[in-house]
Amino acid sequence: MKKITSILILTLLFVFCYSPAAAIAKDNYVVIKAGKYMPTGDLDDFDNAFLGELAFGHNFTPNFGVEFGIGHFETEASYSGYNVYLGNWSETDKASVTPVTVTARGIVPVEKVSLYAGIGVGIYFVKGEADLTSEAVNLSLDDDDQVPGIHALVGIEYNFTPEAFIGIEAKHTWTDDAEFSGSINGIPLEVKTNLNGYNIAAKVGFRF
């Protein structure tokens, strides 16, 4: 999957960056997205989180475009309990994620409304942290990783003018497992988790 992902990203970036200059009038856009990330899969116990994204796109035709985005979200989960070795204990796990994505979009314009769906690939930069507090010992672990992922999305945009628009977008993401490793008191530890999840976001954009 990693080799295929790299090829797709390089191909889409080449097409995006080297499009003919004559085709760019009002076909480029910048958009800000803000919404909620809802983890599934390995992070199912983690909290829903705020997700922000800045994206730049180019529509090659009225029905096809490519979008490049960079976003960020942070999610965490808290646990507590008791056992004979630790006594009363509590643990907080956190994941801080920065996705860098490329999406191919199919677009259906209907008067002032544009419906679209897309598929894409991305690299997800993630930092994982775990902090355990107990009556017996306090422990912490942090590490980072980068993993490839794919996503599918649908959305709708309302065009106030040919330049200004707002919209709403829903996306589902699947990633490879991120791996976090370290040691506590000389004991090696390794944790693996995917970053699968849904997100829904409102957006505002401007074409130029």
Short mmCIF file of C-alpha atoms in Angstrom, two decimals:
data_model
loop_
_atom_site.label_atom_id
_atom_site.label_comp_id
_atom_site.label_asym_id
_atom_site.label_seq_id
_atom_site.Cartn_x
_atom_site.Cartn_y
_atom_site.Cartn_z
CA MET A 1 0.00 0.00 0.00
CA LYS A 2 2.83 2.43 0.80
CA LYS A 3 4.33 2.12 -2.71
CA ILE A 4 0.93 2.61 -4.39
CA THR A 5 0.18 5.59 -2.15
CA SER A 6 3.49 7.27 -3.02
CA ILE A 7 2.91 6.84 -6.76
CA LEU A 8 -0.62 8.25 -6.54
CA ILE A 9 0.50 11.28 -4.53
CA LEU A 10 3.35 12.10 -6.92
CA THR A 11 1.12 11.69 -9.97
CA LEU A 12 -1.66 13.90 -8.63
CA LEU A 13 0.78 16.57 -7.43
CA PHE A 14 2.44 16.64 -10.86
CA VAL A 15 -0.91 17.13 -12.59
CA PHE A 16 -1.93 19.81 -10.07
CA CYS A 17 1.29 21.80 -10.18
CA TYR A 18 1.84 21.68 -13.94
CA SER A 19 -1.63 22.45 -15.27
CA PRO A 20 -1.70 24.87 -18.23
CA ALA A 21 -1.65 28.52 -17.17
CA ALA A 22 -4.38 29.37 -19.68
CA ALA A 23 -6.87 27.25 -17.73
CA ILE A 24 -6.52 28.89 -14.30
CA ALA A 25 -8.94 31.84 -14.54
CA LYS A 26 -11.45 31.38 -11.69
CA ASP A 27 -10.55 27.67 -11.64
CA ASN A 28 -8.28 27.90 -8.60
CA TYR A 29 -9.68 28.16 -5.09
CA VAL A 30 -8.71 28.29 -1.45
CA VAL A 31 -10.99 26.94 1.28
CA ILE A 32 -11.01 26.77 5.08
CA LYS A 33 -12.77 23.81 6.72
CA ALA A 34 -13.78 23.36 10.37
CA GLY A 35 -15.60 20.38 11.79
CA LYS A 36 -15.55 17.24 13.91
CA TYR A 37 -13.38 14.13 13.64
CA MET A 38 -15.09 10.96 14.91
CA PRO A 39 -12.63 8.08 15.43
CA THR A 40 -13.49 4.48 14.61
CA GLY A 41 -11.47 1.28 14.47
CA ASP A 42 -8.57 1.15 16.95
CA LEU A 43 -9.38 4.63 18.32
CA ASP A 44 -13.06 3.90 18.86
CA ASP A 45 -12.77 4.72 22.59
CA PHE A 46 -11.18 8.12 21.90
CA ASP A 47 -13.11 11.39 22.05
CA ASN A 48 -14.56 13.19 19.07
CA ALA A 49 -12.26 16.08 18.21
CA PHE A 50 -12.23 19.45 16.45
CA LEU A 51 -10.63 19.24 13.00
CA GLY A 52 -9.38 22.22 11.00
CA GLU A 53 -8.09 22.17 7.42
CA LEU A 54 -6.70 24.58 4.85
CA ALA A 55 -7.03 23.43 1.23
CA PHE A 56 -6.07 24.65 -2.22
CA GLY A 57 -7.68 23.29 -5.37
CA HIS A 58 -7.85 23.53 -9.14
CA ASN A 59 -10.83 22.58 -11.33
CA PHE A 60 -9.56 21.38 -14.69
CA THR A 61 -13.13 21.29 -16.07
CA PRO A 62 -16.53 22.17 -14.54
CA ASN A 63 -16.82 18.47 -13.63
CA PHE A 64 -13.34 17.50 -12.41
CA GLY A 65 -10.80 18.96 -10.03
CA VAL A 66 -7.92 18.16 -7.68
CA GLU A 67 -7.54 19.47 -4.12
CA PHE A 68 -4.49 19.58 -1.84
CA GLY A 69 -5.11 19.97 1.91
CA ILE A 70 -3.34 20.10 5.25
CA GLY A 71 -5.26 19.72 8.49
CA HIS A 72 -4.89 19.01 12.19
CA PHE A 73 -6.82 17.32 14.99
CA GLU A 74 -6.10 16.04 18.48
CA THR A 75 -8.04 13.31 20.26
CA GLU A 76 -7.64 11.55 23.60
CA ALA A 77 -9.06 8.84 25.83
CA SER A 78 -9.01 8.52 29.63
CA TYR A 79 -9.19 5.34 31.69
CA SER A 80 -9.06 4.54 35.40
CA GLY A 81 -9.26 1.51 37.66
CA TYR A 82 -7.67 -0.51 40.43
CA ASN A 83 -5.41 -3.55 40.55
CA VAL A 84 -3.22 -5.19 43.18
CA TYR A 85 0.04 -4.07 41.55
CA LEU A 86 -0.71 -0.40 40.88
CA GLY A 87 -3.48 0.36 43.35
CA ASN A 88 -5.78 3.08 42.05
CA TRP A 89 -4.60 4.22 38.63
CA SER A 90 -5.60 6.56 35.82
CA GLU A 91 -4.30 6.81 32.25
CA THR A 92 -4.64 9.41 29.50
CA ASP A 93 -3.76 8.56 25.90
CA LYS A 94 -3.48 11.27 23.24
CA ALA A 95 -3.03 11.34 19.47
CA SER A 96 -2.10 14.55 17.63
CA VAL A 97 -2.52 14.15 13.86
CA THR A 98 -1.61 16.33 10.87
CA PRO A 99 -3.01 14.92 7.60
CA VAL A 100 -1.54 16.04 4.25
CA THR A 101 -3.91 14.90 1.50
CA VAL A 102 -4.59 14.99 -2.24
CA THR A 103 -8.15 14.43 -3.50
CA ALA A 104 -9.58 13.95 -6.99
CA ARG A 105 -13.13 15.38 -7.12
CA GLY A 106 -16.01 14.75 -9.51
CA ILE A 107 -18.36 17.77 -9.60
CA VAL A 108 -21.99 18.23 -10.70
CA PRO A 109 -22.89 21.95 -10.91
CA VAL A 110 -26.62 22.75 -10.69
CA GLU A 111 -27.22 26.51 -10.98
CA LYS A 112 -25.76 28.01 -7.75
CA VAL A 113 -25.21 24.60 -6.12
CA SER A 114 -22.32 22.20 -6.75
CA LEU A 115 -22.53 18.55 -5.68
CA TYR A 116 -19.30 16.58 -5.53
CA ALA A 117 -17.70 13.31 -4.51
CA GLY A 118 -14.04 12.41 -4.32
CA ILE A 119 -11.37 9.87 -3.46
CA GLY A 120 -7.82 10.56 -2.40
CA VAL A 121 -4.63 9.61 -0.63
CA GLY A 122 -2.62 11.16 2.15
CA ILE A 123 0.23 11.01 4.61
CA TYR A 124 -0.74 11.27 8.29
CA PHE A 125 1.86 12.65 10.70
CA VAL A 126 0.91 11.49 14.20
CA LYS A 127 2.35 11.98 17.68
CA GLY A 128 1.17 9.57 20.37
CA GLU A 129 1.38 10.13 24.12
CA ALA A 130 0.43 7.98 27.12
CA ASP A 131 0.56 9.05 30.78
CA LEU A 132 -0.14 6.63 33.62
CA THR A 133 -0.55 7.80 37.22
CA SER A 134 -0.92 5.28 40.05
CA GLU A 135 -0.29 4.78 43.75
CA ALA A 136 2.75 2.65 42.91
CA VAL A 137 4.40 4.41 39.96
CA ASN A 138 3.98 7.19 37.39
CA LEU A 139 4.87 6.38 33.78
CA SER A 140 4.82 8.22 30.46
CA LEU A 141 5.51 7.33 26.84
CA ASP A 142 5.56 9.39 23.64
CA ASP A 143 6.61 8.73 20.05
CA ASP A 144 5.70 9.79 16.52
CA ASP A 145 5.15 8.13 13.15
CA GLN A 146 3.96 8.81 9.60
CA VAL A 147 1.47 6.52 7.87
CA PRO A 148 -0.27 6.47 4.47
CA GLY A 149 -4.03 6.52 4.16
CA ILE A 150 -6.90 6.73 1.70
CA HIS A 151 -10.21 8.56 1.95
CA ALA A 152 -13.58 9.03 0.25
CA LEU A 153 -15.78 12.11 0.57
CA VAL A 154 -19.00 13.76 -0.54
CA GLY A 155 -20.08 17.37 -0.24
CA ILE A 156 -22.23 20.24 -1.39
CA GLU A 157 -21.31 23.88 -2.09
CA TYR A 158 -23.49 26.95 -2.45
CA ASN A 159 -22.06 29.70 -4.65
CA PHE A 160 -23.00 33.20 -3.45
CA THR A 161 -21.04 34.64 -6.38
CA PRO A 162 -18.75 33.06 -9.00
CA GLU A 163 -15.92 33.66 -6.49
CA ALA A 164 -17.36 33.10 -2.99
CA PHE A 165 -18.93 29.88 -1.70
CA ILE A 166 -19.79 27.94 1.44
CA GLY A 167 -20.40 24.24 1.89
CA ILE A 168 -20.48 21.11 3.98
CA GLU A 169 -18.40 17.96 3.53
CA ALA A 170 -18.36 14.43 4.96
CA LYS A 171 -15.28 12.20 4.71
CA HIS A 172 -14.28 8.68 5.72
CA THR A 173 -10.57 7.92 6.23
CA TRP A 174 -8.66 4.63 6.46
CA THR A 175 -4.95 4.44 7.33
CA ASP A 176 -2.18 1.92 7.91
CA ASP A 177 -1.21 1.27 11.53
CA ALA A 178 0.92 3.90 13.23
CA GLU A 179 3.60 2.33 15.43
CA PHE A 180 4.76 3.87 18.71
CA SER A 181 7.66 2.37 20.63
CA GLY A 182 9.66 3.13 23.73
CA SER A 183 10.76 1.62 27.01
CA ILE A 184 9.72 1.92 30.63
CA ASN A 185 12.22 0.85 33.29
CA GLY A 186 14.16 -0.96 30.56
CA ILE A 187 11.10 -2.87 29.34
CA PRO A 188 10.43 -2.32 25.61
CA LEU A 189 6.89 -1.33 24.66
CA GLU A 190 5.19 -1.07 21.28
CA VAL A 191 1.70 0.17 20.42
CA LYS A 192 0.02 -0.01 17.00
CA THR A 193 -3.13 1.83 15.99
CA ASN A 194 -4.84 2.96 12.82
CA LEU A 195 -6.35 6.45 12.50
CA ASN A 196 -9.59 5.42 10.84
CA GLY A 197 -12.52 7.76 11.30
CA TYR A 198 -15.25 9.96 9.90
CA ASN A 199 -15.34 13.71 9.84
CA ILE A 200 -17.93 16.27 8.87
CA ALA A 201 -16.97 19.89 8.28
CA ALA A 202 -18.40 23.23 7.25
CA LYS A 203 -16.31 25.26 4.84
CA VAL A 204 -15.95 28.68 3.29
CA GLY A 205 -13.94 29.35 0.14
CA PHE A 206 -12.90 31.80 -2.55
CA ARG A 207 -12.15 31.17 -6.24
CA PHE A 208 -9.56 33.10 -8.19
#
